[in-house]
């Protein structure tokens, strides 16, 4: 009898040790697409916009690329990686026509408040009320991880929008943020980083505060190859700006390119000995956009109906393959941080973070 208790204790210790070791092993790639609507994610090109000459220069060409009879075909034409590969390995939330909903808890429905919520796990409608370049008083998960010795120096952020160094509070958090028109810095730049540094100033962006996503993407991919951050945040920005411009063709083509970028990141992680079978991808958006009246597809904010509705995609380490989630349920963007903190084995400050951890297991 006597040996049974120590053996049981030993097994319990081994068990929790294994869980802990698994948690520590998970690398995370968190990705956002600025203002990309759930409508296009789940149904592809919008019938009211794709052939509308108010928003599309060449409607014949755009229809050739993205118009198919069924919404199932249209979404595969728009986002081939997400709809051909992710359902067999991950989970896709936010199809409101099935009753599966993901929403922001902040009431602003524009970018800084959205990213603050996604990255800190809490809406802050008192302090985060504009997109101004104000250092975030709140701590992001990137900062929390960077303060832990297991992740220190293994956290990196990349964004197309030049406000990210403030949202992440680069100065206080010491999380390196390559955003806006930043170049790669350091002594050991790869050939590609040197080339990107050369190219970026020579390829003008249509916008003053947002660079083209190809630069953000390749700076991020180079860093992953070179230093293998355990927590990488990549914020693509084009979709929002093309939508504000009222250019539906560019909005769709940008979304399709981002889908290809995500596939490239995923395929890279699965070909790399550090990241293979060990990396979780989580993808979402900082806000939605309108749909009624039609012109509100271009905009968002608290006065735009539906702009608080978003979506969430998860695949990789620890995520069971459930495909498109058809369960009637309501999820919120403030659940992302507690979920990732738990996966990383970092403490969740319950006085700040109220969102429930997502259940990615079989239900
Ligand atoms: Zn916007």
mmCIF file of C-alpha atoms and ligand atoms in Angstrom:
data_model
loop_
_atom_site.group_PDB
_atom_site.id
_atom_site.type_symbol
_atom_site.label_atom_id
_atom_site.label_comp_id
_atom_site.label_asym_id
_atom_site.label_seq_id
_atom_site.Cartn_x
_atom_site.Cartn_y
_atom_site.Cartn_z
ATOM 1 C CA UNK A 1 0.000 0.000 0.000
ATOM 2 C CA UNK A 2 2.685 2.466 1.017
ATOM 3 C CA UNK A 3 4.318 2.801 -2.388
ATOM 4 C CA UNK A 4 1.034 3.728 -4.004
ATOM 5 C CA UNK A 5 0.818 7.271 -2.674
ATOM 6 C CA UNK A 6 4.353 8.311 -3.663
ATOM 7 C CA UNK A 7 3.819 6.670 -7.050
ATOM 8 C CA UNK A 8 0.573 8.569 -7.500
ATOM 9 C CA UNK A 9 2.305 11.799 -6.472
ATOM 10 C CA UNK A 10 5.151 11.029 -8.839
ATOM 11 C CA UNK A 11 2.712 10.450 -11.698
ATOM 12 C CA UNK A 12 0.891 13.679 -10.881
ATOM 13 C CA UNK A 13 4.168 15.613 -10.854
ATOM 14 C CA UNK A 14 5.245 14.043 -14.119
ATOM 15 C CA UNK A 15 1.852 14.854 -15.589
ATOM 16 C CA UNK A 16 1.912 18.507 -14.712
ATOM 17 C CA UNK A 17 5.549 18.741 -15.737
ATOM 18 C CA UNK A 18 4.658 17.426 -19.154
ATOM 19 C CA UNK A 19 1.806 19.900 -19.519
ATOM 20 C CA UNK A 20 4.160 22.679 -18.517
ATOM 21 C CA UNK A 21 6.832 21.534 -20.952
ATOM 22 C CA UNK A 22 4.274 21.373 -23.752
ATOM 23 C CA UNK A 23 3.042 24.861 -22.917
ATOM 24 C CA UNK A 24 6.549 26.235 -23.026
ATOM 25 C CA UNK A 25 7.172 24.638 -26.364
ATOM 26 C CA UNK A 26 4.340 26.334 -28.210
ATOM 27 C CA UNK A 27 5.403 29.149 -30.513
ATOM 28 C CA UNK A 28 2.727 31.638 -31.463
ATOM 29 C CA UNK A 29 2.165 33.594 -34.647
ATOM 30 C CA UNK A 30 -0.588 36.149 -34.095
ATOM 31 C CA UNK A 31 -1.820 37.814 -37.282
ATOM 32 C CA UNK A 32 -4.324 40.587 -37.944
ATOM 33 C CA UNK A 33 -5.893 41.821 -41.195
ATOM 34 C CA UNK A 34 -6.987 45.405 -40.670
ATOM 35 C CA UNK A 35 -10.732 45.844 -41.136
ATOM 36 C CA UNK A 36 -11.290 42.730 -43.223
ATOM 37 C CA UNK A 37 -15.007 41.906 -43.102
ATOM 38 C CA UNK A 38 -16.494 38.594 -41.956
ATOM 39 C CA UNK A 39 -18.766 38.874 -45.003
ATOM 40 C CA UNK A 40 -15.885 38.318 -47.463
ATOM 41 C CA UNK A 41 -14.210 35.736 -45.225
ATOM 42 C CA UNK A 42 -17.276 33.510 -45.275
ATOM 43 C CA UNK A 43 -18.931 34.275 -48.604
ATOM 44 C CA UNK A 44 -16.149 35.644 -50.825
ATOM 45 C CA UNK A 45 -16.757 38.534 -53.211
ATOM 46 C CA UNK A 46 -19.913 40.514 -52.387
ATOM 47 C CA UNK A 47 -22.544 40.363 -55.164
ATOM 48 C CA UNK A 48 -23.509 43.998 -54.538
ATOM 49 C CA UNK A 49 -19.923 45.262 -54.854
ATOM 50 C CA UNK A 50 -18.018 43.031 -57.274
ATOM 51 C CA UNK A 51 -19.850 44.332 -60.357
ATOM 52 C CA UNK A 52 -20.499 47.816 -59.028
ATOM 53 C CA UNK A 53 -18.725 50.448 -61.110
ATOM 54 C CA UNK A 54 -18.865 52.902 -58.190
ATOM 55 C CA UNK A 55 -16.248 50.744 -56.465
ATOM 56 C CA UNK A 56 -14.596 48.674 -59.214
ATOM 57 C CA UNK A 57 -12.614 49.948 -62.205
ATOM 58 C CA UNK A 58 -12.773 46.759 -64.289
ATOM 59 C CA UNK A 59 -15.816 44.764 -63.226
ATOM 60 C CA UNK A 60 -15.287 42.097 -65.939
ATOM 61 C CA UNK A 61 -11.784 41.383 -64.710
ATOM 62 C CA UNK A 62 -12.794 41.329 -61.047
ATOM 63 C CA UNK A 63 -15.696 38.973 -61.717
ATOM 64 C CA UNK A 64 -13.397 36.698 -63.708
ATOM 65 C CA UNK A 65 -11.088 36.485 -60.702
ATOM 66 C CA UNK A 66 -13.550 36.220 -57.847
ATOM 67 C CA UNK A 67 -17.143 35.646 -58.961
ATOM 68 C CA UNK A 68 -18.473 32.086 -58.688
ATOM 69 C CA UNK A 69 -22.017 30.789 -58.388
ATOM 70 C CA UNK A 70 -21.921 29.640 -54.787
ATOM 71 C CA UNK A 71 -20.523 31.381 -51.724
ATOM 72 C CA UNK A 72 -18.497 28.219 -51.012
ATOM 73 C CA UNK A 73 -16.696 28.547 -54.338
ATOM 74 C CA UNK A 74 -16.333 32.308 -54.004
ATOM 75 C CA UNK A 75 -14.606 32.131 -50.631
ATOM 76 C CA UNK A 76 -12.198 29.489 -51.951
ATOM 77 C CA UNK A 77 -11.387 31.716 -54.934
ATOM 78 C CA UNK A 78 -10.703 34.640 -52.610
ATOM 79 C CA UNK A 79 -8.873 32.834 -49.782
ATOM 80 C CA UNK A 80 -7.577 29.519 -51.126
ATOM 81 C CA UNK A 81 -5.316 28.679 -48.173
ATOM 82 C CA UNK A 82 -7.917 29.483 -45.530
ATOM 83 C CA UNK A 83 -10.685 27.520 -47.250
ATOM 84 C CA UNK A 84 -8.766 24.630 -48.809
ATOM 85 C CA UNK A 85 -6.223 23.872 -46.084
ATOM 86 C CA UNK A 86 -7.309 25.355 -42.743
ATOM 87 C CA UNK A 87 -10.628 23.460 -42.342
ATOM 88 C CA UNK A 88 -8.733 20.155 -42.307
ATOM 89 C CA UNK A 89 -6.449 21.302 -39.504
ATOM 90 C CA UNK A 90 -8.056 24.191 -37.644
ATOM 91 C CA UNK A 91 -11.094 26.216 -36.639
ATOM 92 C CA UNK A 92 -12.825 29.193 -38.244
ATOM 93 C CA UNK A 93 -15.187 31.306 -36.095
ATOM 94 C CA UNK A 94 -17.506 34.186 -36.895
ATOM 95 C CA UNK A 95 -19.939 33.076 -39.611
ATOM 96 C CA UNK A 96 -22.925 35.051 -38.367
ATOM 97 C CA UNK A 97 -25.283 33.508 -40.913
ATOM 98 C CA UNK A 98 -24.759 30.232 -38.982
ATOM 99 C CA UNK A 99 -25.192 31.980 -35.636
ATOM 100 C CA UNK A 100 -21.497 31.794 -34.766
ATOM 101 C CA UNK A 101 -20.438 35.272 -33.682
ATOM 102 C CA UNK A 102 -17.216 37.027 -32.756
ATOM 103 C CA UNK A 103 -17.425 40.629 -31.600
ATOM 104 C CA UNK A 104 -15.310 43.376 -30.124
ATOM 105 C CA UNK A 105 -16.084 44.421 -26.556
ATOM 106 C CA UNK A 106 -14.834 47.965 -27.114
ATOM 107 C CA UNK A 107 -17.446 50.368 -28.430
ATOM 108 C CA UNK A 108 -15.176 52.401 -30.715
ATOM 109 C CA UNK A 109 -14.889 50.023 -33.688
ATOM 110 C CA UNK A 110 -11.732 51.505 -35.146
ATOM 111 C CA UNK A 111 -8.113 50.438 -35.133
ATOM 112 C CA UNK A 112 -6.253 51.543 -31.987
ATOM 113 C CA UNK A 113 -9.075 50.415 -29.657
ATOM 114 C CA UNK A 114 -9.343 47.154 -31.631
ATOM 115 C CA UNK A 115 -5.641 46.366 -31.448
ATOM 116 C CA UNK A 116 -5.567 47.416 -27.794
ATOM 117 C CA UNK A 117 -8.313 44.866 -27.091
ATOM 118 C CA UNK A 118 -6.721 42.084 -29.157
ATOM 119 C CA UNK A 119 -3.270 42.630 -27.627
ATOM 120 C CA UNK A 120 -4.100 43.500 -23.989
ATOM 121 C CA UNK A 121 -7.201 41.340 -23.444
ATOM 122 C CA UNK A 122 -9.353 44.260 -22.376
ATOM 123 C CA UNK A 123 -11.287 47.088 -24.003
ATOM 124 C CA UNK A 124 -10.328 50.497 -22.702
ATOM 125 C CA UNK A 125 -13.030 52.932 -23.835
ATOM 126 C CA UNK A 126 -11.856 55.520 -21.340
ATOM 127 C CA UNK A 127 -8.249 55.911 -22.416
ATOM 128 C CA UNK A 128 -8.103 54.491 -25.949
ATOM 129 C CA UNK A 129 -10.441 56.779 -27.836
ATOM 130 C CA UNK A 130 -8.481 57.794 -30.943
ATOM 131 C CA UNK A 131 -5.864 56.566 -33.412
ATOM 132 C CA UNK A 132 -3.414 59.239 -32.224
ATOM 133 C CA UNK A 133 0.213 58.262 -31.686
ATOM 134 C CA UNK A 134 -0.098 58.049 -27.905
ATOM 135 C CA UNK A 135 1.939 55.426 -26.014
ATOM 136 C CA UNK A 136 -0.438 52.753 -24.757
ATOM 137 C CA UNK A 137 -0.827 52.896 -20.954
ATOM 138 C CA UNK A 138 -1.947 49.231 -21.067
ATOM 139 C CA UNK A 139 0.413 46.267 -21.271
ATOM 140 C CA UNK A 140 0.132 43.994 -24.284
ATOM 141 C CA UNK A 141 0.759 40.250 -24.250
ATOM 142 C CA UNK A 142 3.954 41.022 -26.144
ATOM 143 C CA UNK A 143 5.183 43.117 -23.218
ATOM 144 C CA UNK A 144 4.059 40.553 -20.640
ATOM 145 C CA UNK A 145 5.904 37.777 -22.502
ATOM 146 C CA UNK A 146 8.991 39.914 -23.024
ATOM 147 C CA UNK A 147 9.242 40.455 -19.251
ATOM 148 C CA UNK A 148 9.317 36.704 -18.606
ATOM 149 C CA UNK A 149 12.755 35.158 -18.808
ATOM 150 C CA UNK A 150 11.471 32.297 -20.989
ATOM 151 C CA UNK A 151 10.393 34.720 -23.712
ATOM 152 C CA UNK A 152 12.686 37.686 -23.200
ATOM 153 C CA UNK A 153 14.195 38.725 -26.515
ATOM 154 C CA UNK A 154 12.012 36.152 -28.262
ATOM 155 C CA UNK A 155 9.095 38.473 -29.013
ATOM 156 C CA UNK A 156 8.810 40.484 -32.217
ATOM 157 C CA UNK A 157 6.143 42.625 -33.869
ATOM 158 C CA UNK A 158 5.689 43.780 -37.450
ATOM 159 C CA UNK A 159 2.991 46.104 -38.747
ATOM 160 C CA UNK A 160 2.142 48.054 -41.853
ATOM 161 C CA UNK A 161 0.608 50.920 -39.847
ATOM 162 C CA UNK A 162 2.987 53.364 -38.197
ATOM 163 C CA UNK A 163 0.989 53.536 -34.942
ATOM 164 C CA UNK A 164 2.035 50.037 -33.783
ATOM 165 C CA UNK A 165 5.173 51.222 -31.937
ATOM 166 C CA UNK A 166 2.766 53.236 -29.736
ATOM 167 C CA UNK A 167 0.073 50.560 -29.400
ATOM 168 C CA UNK A 168 2.746 48.107 -28.247
ATOM 169 C CA UNK A 169 4.545 50.893 -26.380
ATOM 170 C CA UNK A 170 7.899 49.920 -27.824
ATOM 171 C CA UNK A 171 9.778 52.275 -25.544
ATOM 172 C CA UNK A 172 8.426 50.845 -22.271
ATOM 173 C CA UNK A 173 7.933 47.227 -23.376
ATOM 174 C CA UNK A 174 11.266 46.941 -25.222
ATOM 175 C CA UNK A 175 9.489 44.729 -27.734
ATOM 176 C CA UNK A 176 11.046 45.440 -31.133
ATOM 177 C CA UNK A 177 8.376 46.777 -33.487
ATOM 178 C CA UNK A 178 9.117 47.113 -37.196
ATOM 179 C CA UNK A 179 6.139 49.130 -38.440
ATOM 180 C CA UNK A 180 5.122 51.905 -40.783
ATOM 181 C CA UNK A 181 8.150 52.740 -42.908
ATOM 182 C CA UNK A 182 10.731 51.271 -40.512
ATOM 183 C CA UNK A 183 13.652 49.328 -41.944
ATOM 184 C CA UNK A 184 15.391 46.266 -40.514
ATOM 185 C CA UNK A 185 18.096 47.224 -38.024
ATOM 186 C CA UNK A 186 21.050 45.385 -36.514
ATOM 187 C CA UNK A 187 24.521 44.146 -37.356
ATOM 188 C CA UNK A 188 23.670 40.862 -38.962
ATOM 189 C CA UNK A 189 21.141 41.752 -41.641
ATOM 190 C CA UNK A 190 20.379 38.983 -44.097
ATOM 191 C CA UNK A 191 20.703 39.619 -47.840
ATOM 192 C CA UNK A 192 16.927 39.818 -48.063
ATOM 193 C CA UNK A 193 16.682 42.324 -45.218
ATOM 194 C CA UNK A 194 19.303 44.501 -46.917
ATOM 195 C CA UNK A 195 17.349 44.276 -50.155
ATOM 196 C CA UNK A 196 14.052 45.107 -48.409
ATOM 197 C CA UNK A 197 15.766 48.118 -46.778
ATOM 198 C CA UNK A 198 16.881 49.246 -50.224
ATOM 199 C CA UNK A 199 13.562 48.580 -51.942
ATOM 200 C CA UNK A 200 11.027 49.955 -49.444
ATOM 201 C CA UNK A 201 11.889 53.667 -49.882
ATOM 202 C CA UNK A 202 11.762 53.199 -53.660
ATOM 203 C CA UNK A 203 8.266 51.681 -53.767
ATOM 204 C CA UNK A 204 5.893 54.457 -52.745
ATOM 205 C CA UNK A 205 2.904 53.504 -50.650
ATOM 206 C CA UNK A 206 -0.469 55.014 -51.616
ATOM 207 C CA UNK A 207 -0.827 56.108 -47.973
ATOM 208 C CA UNK A 208 1.052 58.355 -45.587
ATOM 209 C CA UNK A 209 0.970 56.175 -42.470
ATOM 210 C CA UNK A 210 0.687 52.632 -43.868
ATOM 211 C CA UNK A 211 3.254 50.757 -45.966
ATOM 212 C CA UNK A 212 2.450 48.011 -48.439
ATOM 213 C CA UNK A 213 2.008 44.646 -46.715
ATOM 214 C CA UNK A 214 4.653 42.820 -48.765
ATOM 215 C CA UNK A 215 7.332 44.707 -46.799
ATOM 216 C CA UNK A 216 5.764 43.931 -43.426
ATOM 217 C CA UNK A 217 5.427 40.293 -44.417
ATOM 218 C CA UNK A 218 8.959 39.778 -45.636
ATOM 219 C CA UNK A 219 10.566 41.640 -42.722
ATOM 220 C CA UNK A 220 8.604 39.312 -40.419
ATOM 221 C CA UNK A 221 9.488 36.151 -42.331
ATOM 222 C CA UNK A 222 13.190 37.061 -42.330
ATOM 223 C CA UNK A 223 13.136 37.612 -38.560
ATOM 224 C CA UNK A 224 11.414 34.267 -38.028
ATOM 225 C CA UNK A 225 14.060 32.512 -40.114
ATOM 226 C CA UNK A 226 16.929 34.327 -38.434
ATOM 227 C CA UNK A 227 15.985 34.501 -34.745
ATOM 228 C CA UNK A 228 12.968 32.211 -34.327
ATOM 229 C CA UNK A 229 10.866 34.420 -32.046
ATOM 230 C CA UNK A 230 8.523 32.404 -29.831
ATOM 231 C CA UNK A 231 5.809 35.050 -30.092
ATOM 232 C CA UNK A 232 5.499 36.875 -33.395
ATOM 233 C CA UNK A 233 2.849 39.453 -34.159
ATOM 234 C CA UNK A 234 2.191 40.465 -37.779
ATOM 235 C CA UNK A 235 -0.328 43.200 -38.585
ATOM 236 C CA UNK A 236 -1.256 43.480 -42.243
ATOM 237 C CA UNK A 237 -2.903 46.790 -43.084
ATOM 238 C CA UNK A 238 -3.812 47.137 -46.761
ATOM 239 C CA UNK A 239 -7.372 45.776 -46.629
ATOM 240 C CA UNK A 240 -8.568 48.679 -44.452
ATOM 241 C CA UNK A 241 -6.940 51.378 -46.544
ATOM 242 C CA UNK A 242 -8.110 50.049 -49.913
ATOM 243 C CA UNK A 243 -11.626 49.856 -48.449
ATOM 244 C CA UNK A 244 -11.461 53.475 -47.239
ATOM 245 C CA UNK A 245 -10.310 54.388 -50.738
ATOM 246 C CA UNK A 246 -13.478 52.711 -52.038
ATOM 247 C CA UNK A 247 -11.449 50.370 -54.253
ATOM 248 C CA UNK A 248 -13.179 46.986 -53.916
ATOM 249 C CA UNK A 249 -10.910 45.313 -56.469
ATOM 250 C CA UNK A 250 -7.772 46.252 -54.548
ATOM 251 C CA UNK A 251 -9.441 45.225 -51.261
ATOM 252 C CA UNK A 252 -10.144 41.729 -52.621
ATOM 253 C CA UNK A 253 -6.753 41.316 -54.296
ATOM 254 C CA UNK A 254 -5.016 42.406 -51.105
ATOM 255 C CA UNK A 255 -7.004 39.879 -49.047
ATOM 256 C CA UNK A 256 -6.050 37.149 -51.505
ATOM 257 C CA UNK A 257 -2.377 38.125 -51.282
ATOM 258 C CA UNK A 258 -2.540 38.084 -47.487
ATOM 259 C CA UNK A 259 -3.980 34.568 -47.649
ATOM 260 C CA UNK A 260 -0.926 33.614 -49.720
ATOM 261 C CA UNK A 261 1.377 35.313 -47.191
ATOM 262 C CA UNK A 262 -0.204 33.322 -44.364
ATOM 263 C CA UNK A 263 0.287 30.115 -46.335
ATOM 264 C CA UNK A 264 3.926 31.046 -46.862
ATOM 265 C CA UNK A 265 4.398 31.608 -43.124
ATOM 266 C CA UNK A 266 2.661 28.350 -42.255
ATOM 267 C CA UNK A 267 4.577 26.306 -44.840
ATOM 268 C CA UNK A 268 7.816 27.833 -43.595
ATOM 269 C CA UNK A 269 7.074 26.913 -39.969
ATOM 270 C CA UNK A 270 6.271 23.339 -41.003
ATOM 271 C CA UNK A 271 9.578 23.058 -42.887
ATOM 272 C CA UNK A 272 11.647 24.419 -40.005
ATOM 273 C CA UNK A 273 12.961 22.204 -37.205
ATOM 274 C CA UNK A 274 12.299 24.793 -34.461
ATOM 275 C CA UNK A 275 8.730 25.610 -35.496
ATOM 276 C CA UNK A 276 7.486 22.356 -37.005
ATOM 277 C CA UNK A 277 4.487 20.815 -35.157
ATOM 278 C CA UNK A 278 5.117 23.338 -32.457
ATOM 279 C CA UNK A 279 3.529 26.530 -33.665
ATOM 280 C CA UNK A 280 0.040 27.948 -33.233
ATOM 281 C CA UNK A 281 -1.416 30.449 -35.697
ATOM 282 C CA UNK A 282 -4.181 32.775 -34.584
ATOM 283 C CA UNK A 283 -5.688 35.242 -37.044
ATOM 284 C CA UNK A 284 -8.296 37.964 -36.508
ATOM 285 C CA UNK A 285 -9.283 41.518 -37.346
ATOM 286 C CA UNK A 286 -9.345 44.777 -35.355
ATOM 287 C CA UNK A 287 -12.864 45.713 -36.482
ATOM 288 C CA UNK A 288 -15.476 45.008 -39.121
ATOM 289 C CA UNK A 289 -17.067 47.401 -41.596
ATOM 290 C CA UNK A 290 -20.585 48.283 -42.645
ATOM 291 C CA UNK A 291 -22.812 46.672 -45.263
ATOM 292 C CA UNK A 292 -26.142 48.583 -44.992
ATOM 293 C CA UNK A 293 -26.342 51.161 -46.466
ATOM 294 C CA UNK A 294 -24.003 49.726 -49.080
ATOM 295 C CA UNK A 295 -21.460 52.568 -49.045
ATOM 296 C CA UNK A 296 -20.663 51.836 -45.397
ATOM 297 C CA UNK A 297 -18.564 48.853 -46.550
ATOM 298 C CA UNK A 298 -15.877 51.528 -46.930
ATOM 299 C CA UNK A 299 -15.973 52.626 -43.317
ATOM 300 C CA UNK A 300 -16.262 51.638 -39.686
ATOM 301 C CA UNK A 301 -16.611 53.254 -36.258
ATOM 302 C CA UNK A 302 -19.351 53.275 -33.629
ATOM 303 C CA UNK A 303 -21.829 54.895 -36.036
ATOM 304 C CA UNK A 304 -21.442 52.115 -38.637
ATOM 305 C CA UNK A 305 -23.844 49.219 -38.168
ATOM 306 C CA UNK A 306 -21.990 45.898 -37.869
ATOM 307 C CA UNK A 307 -18.481 47.369 -37.574
ATOM 308 C CA UNK A 308 -17.978 45.655 -34.207
ATOM 309 C CA UNK A 309 -18.319 42.192 -35.737
ATOM 310 C CA UNK A 310 -15.128 40.265 -36.442
ATOM 311 C CA UNK A 311 -13.901 36.671 -36.867
ATOM 312 C CA UNK A 312 -11.187 34.351 -35.634
ATOM 313 C CA UNK A 313 -9.119 31.580 -37.195
ATOM 314 C CA UNK A 314 -6.893 29.155 -35.281
ATOM 315 C CA UNK A 315 -4.736 26.282 -36.473
ATOM 316 C CA UNK A 316 -1.512 24.535 -35.586
ATOM 317 C CA UNK A 317 -0.231 23.216 -32.272
ATOM 318 C CA UNK A 318 -2.987 22.119 -29.900
ATOM 319 C CA UNK A 319 -5.882 23.031 -32.202
ATOM 320 C CA UNK A 320 -8.240 20.225 -33.184
ATOM 321 C CA UNK A 321 -9.538 20.145 -36.762
ATOM 322 C CA UNK A 322 -13.139 21.325 -36.617
ATOM 323 C CA UNK A 323 -13.277 23.488 -39.730
ATOM 324 C CA UNK A 324 -15.932 26.159 -39.949
ATOM 325 C CA UNK A 325 -17.643 26.385 -36.568
ATOM 326 C CA UNK A 326 -21.401 25.991 -36.935
ATOM 327 C CA UNK A 327 -22.210 26.184 -33.241
ATOM 328 C CA UNK A 328 -24.500 29.044 -32.187
ATOM 329 C CA UNK A 329 -22.305 30.931 -29.744
ATOM 330 C CA UNK A 330 -20.920 34.359 -28.983
ATOM 331 C CA UNK A 331 -17.174 34.898 -28.683
ATOM 332 C CA UNK A 332 -15.241 38.106 -28.065
ATOM 333 C CA UNK A 333 -11.894 39.552 -29.106
ATOM 334 C CA UNK A 334 -10.912 40.077 -25.467
ATOM 335 C CA UNK A 335 -10.638 36.284 -25.090
ATOM 336 C CA UNK A 336 -7.576 36.109 -27.326
ATOM 337 C CA UNK A 337 -5.042 37.312 -24.749
ATOM 338 C CA UNK A 338 -6.112 35.049 -21.857
ATOM 339 C CA UNK A 339 -6.110 32.111 -24.282
ATOM 340 C CA UNK A 340 -2.595 32.867 -25.498
ATOM 341 C CA UNK A 341 -1.304 33.595 -21.969
ATOM 342 C CA UNK A 342 -2.548 30.182 -20.882
ATOM 343 C CA UNK A 343 -0.886 28.485 -23.855
ATOM 344 C CA UNK A 344 2.384 30.287 -23.126
ATOM 345 C CA UNK A 345 2.168 29.381 -19.426
ATOM 346 C CA UNK A 346 2.105 33.039 -18.383
ATOM 347 C CA UNK A 347 -0.017 34.379 -15.487
ATOM 348 C CA UNK A 348 -3.421 35.900 -16.224
ATOM 349 C CA UNK A 349 -4.126 38.991 -14.106
ATOM 350 C CA UNK A 350 -7.815 38.447 -13.382
ATOM 351 C CA UNK A 351 -8.232 42.021 -12.134
ATOM 352 C CA UNK A 352 -7.576 43.233 -15.698
ATOM 353 C CA UNK A 353 -8.472 40.315 -17.933
ATOM 354 C CA UNK A 354 -12.055 39.095 -17.722
ATOM 355 C CA UNK A 355 -12.455 37.222 -21.026
ATOM 356 C CA UNK A 356 -12.851 33.442 -20.939
ATOM 357 C CA UNK A 357 -10.155 31.228 -22.443
ATOM 358 C CA UNK A 358 -11.214 29.790 -25.813
ATOM 359 C CA UNK A 359 -11.915 26.085 -25.835
ATOM 360 C CA UNK A 360 -10.193 24.758 -28.940
ATOM 361 C CA UNK A 361 -10.674 21.140 -27.939
ATOM 362 C CA UNK A 362 -13.328 18.763 -29.219
ATOM 363 C CA UNK A 363 -16.808 19.716 -28.026
HETATM 364 ZN ZN1 LIG B 1 -9.947 52.159 -41.029
#
